[in-house]
Amino acid sequence: MSRIASVLIPMPLPEAFDYAEPEGMGLEPGDQVAVPLGPRLMRGVVTGLRDATGGNRPLKPVAERLDDPRLPPGVLAFVEWAARYAVDAPGQPLAIALRGARAPKPRPQRLVRATGARPARATPARERVLTAAAAGAMAPADLARAAGVSASVVKGLVDEGVLGVEMVVPDTGFAPPDPARPGAALNPSQNAAAEALKGMVREGGYSVALLDGVTGSGKTEVYLEAAAEALAADPAAQVLILLPEIALTQAVIARVAARFGADPGEWHSDVAPPGRRRVWEGVASGDCRIVVGARSALFLPFRKLALIVVDEEHDSSFKQEDGFVYHARDLAVARGKIEDALVVLASATPSLETLRNAETGRYRWLRLAGRHGAAELPQIELVDLRETPPEAGRWLSRPLIQAMAETLGRGEQVLLFLNRRGYAPLVLCKACGERMTAPDTDSWLVEHRYTGRLVCHLTGFSMPRPAACPHCGAKDSLVSIGPGVERVEEEARALFPDARIAVFSSDTVPDAREARRLVAAMAAGEIDILVATQAAAKGHNFPNLTLVGVVDADLGLRGGDLRAAERTYQLLAQATGRAGRHERPGRALLQTYAPDHAVMQALKAQDRDAFVAAEMAERELAGLPPFGRLAAVIVSGPDAASLDAFVREMAEAAPNTPGVEVYGPADAPLGLVRGRRRKRFLVRAERTVDLSAYMAAWRARVRPRGAIRVTIDIDPYSFL
Ligand code: ADP
């Protein structure tokens, strides 16, 4: 009998489509196929097969089974679970899962190698090339760089036959990690946690552990022991380590390589497509046994995932806000369950959600005591800006400047932390009061001095800083309001002209290579003052960094969403935790206008538990996460009147369910983005309610017309 294949296509379509399986194709679930969709052939994945019964309408046949790896059943189950949870089309998470499968394969590279012939005319430059070429075959550009000559010198030697050209297919394999290599000698507290995790690995099956320890307590060493146990226990086992920032992946990759004697697969947006293809195929074949990556690595086609580590699990970068909306920590737990794997959530400041699960015993709670070795936590002091304000137009107060001078005087390093890119967050006209915004978006333009442009951080729109106010035409009337990292750098330079100063933000550090370079320069003591956004404030160990100055500790508390206090606490605990590793004591100064705020007091006292207890009590009273569930609906459209009509209709269509409250519609705080007006609903539900099912039912009752778009965000982190 002929069969029907359900094929899921990586696009936002509501469901899988049916195709006829051609005679003898022998498809299996997970196979990648080409199927006709409208006039085009599309890549899709077979999710199921069933016998065709008579009377079916004729189906188009599957065009071809692609010669690409089959997706393992765990990925298919995960894609379906994720789509249901996020109330989105399954093609959306599938598109993420296929990202590496669709990337081009690594291409043969043109390399040159010395042939042994001597050049007709020897010059010092040519001799340098021959010396450098003794290292073996390399790309012509690399050889020229190594020899310190121009490309034409290398080309001349190729033309003469002194260098031969060969086409080499890059090695796409992965060296096997060696779990038997010795790890660090663990201290007793690390050892207890490592033994507990190893026991969980040996026991097998799904479980979740919270690895909870202050910055510098050595959590990485502990979870690497769990990885070693998993890799040793089963020669097919695979390990995934998720990190929130590309900048952090580099340090962890180096530690994994040192521990296991083999480079792990690296997965994030900055890896070139052929590199992604290599990791994707290595993971699918089982060759690649350790992956270190960003959130989307969770969708890789692991065959036998034994351990997932979510490092810095509290970090809000794990929440993906565009396209398919998901939180990688939550999905990691879901994937762990599907794969029968151990999930380790590591943090110095765990999220309240995770702490609650640990308190109630759903997660095993492993606490590390203090910092490793002689390192002590930094002493934290509050600088009350009401008493010692910076001079007008300046951002650093006297106590902070003095601490910087002392630190630099001892030959130690300073980190100035300000979680704001660019030079100034707002530019306004002092003649007419106009605030500069993007033409079609309700968001201030941020001034960037290095590039001389005003940039919208939301949409990427940018323009040169105008000489006159575009609104009233007044000349030289635009003033920059408030500080960004570039402005703090300017101030630090004026105060300490001899200091070596660098800025670390996503603008100055656009890719992983640059991040590696700057982190290495900082670690090697080539920088005296690092002015940094959160891109550099997490995870790194800088042995000679002994002072952290938080320029605006109150920044995250403004605008106050549900997690403002929690996030501020986490971010500042991370940032201040950079100070004082190894034997040198550290100090952190927090500039604040609200020294009495619970967050500032908790940071000063280094009393996380008291802060968490107070925050938990407030959340419980309000029925907010982790004690209740939230979902947001963002409705947008280009036309205000039809958007209004639609959201009214939507409000009426909301199902009436006990334990669920629907608030809104309300104008979104960001009312206009890229020419689209935005409205929001907020839904609060008791924990016992299946909120995804509720939202799916609601959505099924309305049909967005024209250009109106409805986005559902389960457990929102942004309320803009
Ligand atoms: P965390 O992830 O908890 O912030 P790390 O694992 O990065 O901490 O450890 C902090 C520093 O202490 C690192 O430089 C690490 O190499 C070092 N360290 C941690 N544990 C040990 C150990 N048992 N032996 C030697 N060095 C250690």
mmCIF file of N, CA, C and O in Angstrom, residues 630-664:
data_model
loop_
_atom_site.group_PDB
_atom_site.id
_atom_site.type_symbol
_atom_site.label_atom_id
_atom_site.label_comp_id
_atom_site.label_asym_id
_atom_site.label_seq_id
_atom_site.Cartn_x
_atom_site.Cartn_y
_atom_site.Cartn_z
ATOM 1 N N LEU A 630 2.435 34.386 33.533
ATOM 2 C CA LEU A 630 2.102 35.564 32.732
ATOM 3 C C LEU A 630 2.265 35.237 31.259
ATOM 4 O O LEU A 630 3.108 34.428 30.874
ATOM 5 N N ALA A 631 1.436 35.886 30.451
ATOM 6 C CA ALA A 631 1.663 35.874 29.011
ATOM 7 C C ALA A 631 1.336 37.269 28.504
ATOM 8 O O ALA A 631 0.490 37.958 29.078
ATOM 9 N N ALA A 632 2.016 37.697 27.466
ATOM 10 C CA ALA A 632 1.715 38.986 26.858
ATOM 11 C C ALA A 632 1.249 38.749 25.438
ATOM 12 O O ALA A 632 1.637 37.758 24.807
ATOM 13 N N VAL A 633 0.393 39.639 24.975
ATOM 14 C CA VAL A 633 0.014 39.627 23.561
ATOM 15 C C VAL A 633 0.375 40.996 23.018
ATOM 16 O O VAL A 633 -0.022 42.016 23.591
ATOM 17 N N ILE A 634 1.136 41.015 21.962
ATOM 18 C CA ILE A 634 1.467 42.281 21.315
ATOM 19 C C ILE A 634 0.771 42.277 19.964
ATOM 20 O O ILE A 634 0.977 41.379 19.152
ATOM 21 N N VAL A 635 -0.076 43.275 19.757
ATOM 22 C CA VAL A 635 -0.809 43.373 18.493
ATOM 23 C C VAL A 635 -0.308 44.626 17.792
ATOM 24 O O VAL A 635 -0.240 45.695 18.399
ATOM 25 N N SER A 636 0.086 44.494 16.550
ATOM 26 C CA SER A 636 0.608 45.668 15.854
ATOM 27 C C SER A 636 0.025 45.764 14.460
ATOM 28 O O SER A 636 -0.395 44.763 13.880
ATOM 29 N N GLY A 637 -0.003 46.987 13.963
ATOM 30 C CA GLY A 637 -0.498 47.215 12.606
ATOM 31 C C GLY A 637 -0.193 48.638 12.200
ATOM 32 O O GLY A 637 0.016 49.511 13.057
ATOM 33 N N PRO A 638 -0.167 48.901 10.894
ATOM 34 C CA PRO A 638 0.208 50.232 10.425
ATOM 35 C C PRO A 638 -0.909 51.265 10.615
ATOM 36 O O PRO A 638 -0.633 52.462 10.674
ATOM 37 N N ASP A 639 -2.165 50.805 10.754
ATOM 38 C CA ASP A 639 -3.267 51.766 10.772
ATOM 39 C C ASP A 639 -3.940 51.774 12.144
ATOM 40 O O ASP A 639 -4.421 50.740 12.628
ATOM 41 N N ALA A 640 -3.982 52.954 12.790
ATOM 42 C CA ALA A 640 -4.451 53.060 14.173
ATOM 43 C C ALA A 640 -5.916 52.626 14.308
ATOM 44 O O ALA A 640 -6.271 51.900 15.242
ATOM 45 N N ALA A 641 -6.771 53.053 13.377
ATOM 46 C CA ALA A 641 -8.209 52.785 13.525
ATOM 47 C C ALA A 641 -8.505 51.289 13.416
ATOM 48 O O ALA A 641 -9.233 50.721 14.238
ATOM 49 N N SER A 642 -7.914 50.622 12.428
ATOM 50 C CA SER A 642 -8.231 49.200 12.293
ATOM 51 C C SER A 642 -7.575 48.390 13.406
ATOM 52 O O SER A 642 -8.114 47.379 13.847
ATOM 53 N N LEU A 643 -6.446 48.884 13.919
ATOM 54 C CA LEU A 643 -5.814 48.206 15.055
ATOM 55 C C LEU A 643 -6.720 48.306 16.290
ATOM 56 O O LEU A 643 -6.949 47.314 16.990
ATOM 57 N N ASP A 644 -7.261 49.508 16.525
ATOM 58 C CA ASP A 644 -8.178 49.706 17.655
ATOM 59 C C ASP A 644 -9.369 48.768 17.565
ATOM 60 O O ASP A 644 -9.749 48.124 18.540
ATOM 61 N N ALA A 645 -9.950 48.722 16.386
ATOM 62 C CA ALA A 645 -11.131 47.872 16.200
ATOM 63 C C ALA A 645 -10.767 46.416 16.460
ATOM 64 O O ALA A 645 -11.492 45.678 17.130
ATOM 65 N N PHE A 646 -9.605 46.013 15.969
ATOM 66 C CA PHE A 646 -9.214 44.611 16.127
ATOM 67 C C PHE A 646 -8.951 44.260 17.590
ATOM 68 O O PHE A 646 -9.383 43.211 18.071
ATOM 69 N N VAL A 647 -8.253 45.117 18.327
ATOM 70 C CA VAL A 647 -7.957 44.753 19.723
ATOM 71 C C VAL A 647 -9.232 44.735 20.566
ATOM 72 O O VAL A 647 -9.345 43.942 21.505
ATOM 73 N N ARG A 648 -10.221 45.572 20.208
ATOM 74 C CA ARG A 648 -11.509 45.522 20.941
ATOM 75 C C ARG A 648 -12.179 44.169 20.714
ATOM 76 O O ARG A 648 -12.667 43.520 21.633
ATOM 77 N N GLU A 649 -12.148 43.743 19.451
ATOM 78 C CA GLU A 649 -12.716 42.446 19.091
ATOM 79 C C GLU A 649 -11.980 41.328 19.837
ATOM 80 O O GLU A 649 -12.586 40.389 20.350
ATOM 81 N N MET A 650 -10.676 41.484 19.908
ATOM 82 C CA MET A 650 -9.868 40.460 20.552
ATOM 83 C C MET A 650 -10.201 40.385 22.047
ATOM 84 O O MET A 650 -10.287 39.302 22.626
ATOM 85 N N ALA A 651 -10.382 41.554 22.660
ATOM 86 C CA ALA A 651 -10.707 41.582 24.094
ATOM 87 C C ALA A 651 -12.008 40.822 24.344
ATOM 88 O O ALA A 651 -12.127 40.068 25.316
ATOM 89 N N GLU A 652 -12.970 41.022 23.452
ATOM 90 C CA GLU A 652 -14.244 40.335 23.640
ATOM 91 C C GLU A 652 -14.133 38.827 23.428
ATOM 92 O O GLU A 652 -14.889 38.053 24.005
ATOM 93 N N ALA A 653 -13.188 38.435 22.601
ATOM 94 C CA ALA A 653 -13.062 37.013 22.275
ATOM 95 C C ALA A 653 -12.284 36.233 23.337
ATOM 96 O O ALA A 653 -12.199 35.007 23.259
ATOM 97 N N ALA A 654 -11.713 36.939 24.324
ATOM 98 C CA ALA A 654 -10.901 36.226 25.321
ATOM 99 C C ALA A 654 -11.756 35.206 26.067
ATOM 100 O O ALA A 654 -12.788 35.552 26.628
ATOM 101 N N PRO A 655 -11.353 33.932 26.079
ATOM 102 C CA PRO A 655 -12.150 32.918 26.773
ATOM 103 C C PRO A 655 -12.258 33.235 28.262
ATOM 104 O O PRO A 655 -11.319 33.770 28.852
ATOM 105 N N ASN A 656 -13.411 32.920 28.813
ATOM 106 C CA ASN A 656 -13.629 33.158 30.227
ATOM 107 C C ASN A 656 -13.251 31.895 30.995
ATOM 108 O O ASN A 656 -13.968 30.912 30.951
ATOM 109 N N THR A 657 -12.121 31.915 31.674
ATOM 110 C CA THR A 657 -11.633 30.696 32.325
ATOM 111 C C THR A 657 -11.288 31.021 33.773
ATOM 112 O O THR A 657 -10.638 32.032 34.027
ATOM 113 N N PRO A 658 -11.737 30.199 34.721
ATOM 114 C CA PRO A 658 -11.374 30.459 36.116
ATOM 115 C C PRO A 658 -9.859 30.447 36.289
ATOM 116 O O PRO A 658 -9.169 29.635 35.672
ATOM 117 N N GLY A 659 -9.374 31.379 37.101
ATOM 118 C CA GLY A 659 -7.933 31.423 37.357
ATOM 119 C C GLY A 659 -7.154 32.206 36.316
ATOM 120 O O GLY A 659 -5.934 32.235 36.355
ATOM 121 N N VAL A 660 -7.857 32.834 35.371
ATOM 122 C CA VAL A 660 -7.163 33.620 34.346
ATOM 123 C C VAL A 660 -7.734 35.041 34.330
ATOM 124 O O VAL A 660 -8.947 35.230 34.300
ATOM 125 N N GLU A 661 -6.851 36.032 34.371
ATOM 126 C CA GLU A 661 -7.284 37.426 34.249
ATOM 127 C C GLU A 661 -6.620 38.044 33.028
ATOM 128 O O GLU A 661 -5.423 37.868 32.826
ATOM 129 N N VAL A 662 -7.412 38.767 32.241
ATOM 130 C CA VAL A 662 -6.867 39.428 31.054
ATOM 131 C C VAL A 662 -6.907 40.936 31.276
ATOM 132 O O VAL A 662 -7.954 41.493 31.603
ATOM 133 N N TYR A 663 -5.758 41.599 31.153
ATOM 134 C CA TYR A 663 -5.674 43.051 31.284
ATOM 135 C C TYR A 663 -5.407 43.656 29.915
ATOM 136 O O TYR A 663 -4.574 43.178 29.173
ATOM 137 N N GLY A 664 -6.086 44.745 29.618
ATOM 138 C CA GLY A 664 -5.850 45.424 28.343
ATOM 139 C C GLY A 664 -7.056 45.304 27.445
ATOM 140 O O GLY A 664 -8.085 44.785 27.896
#
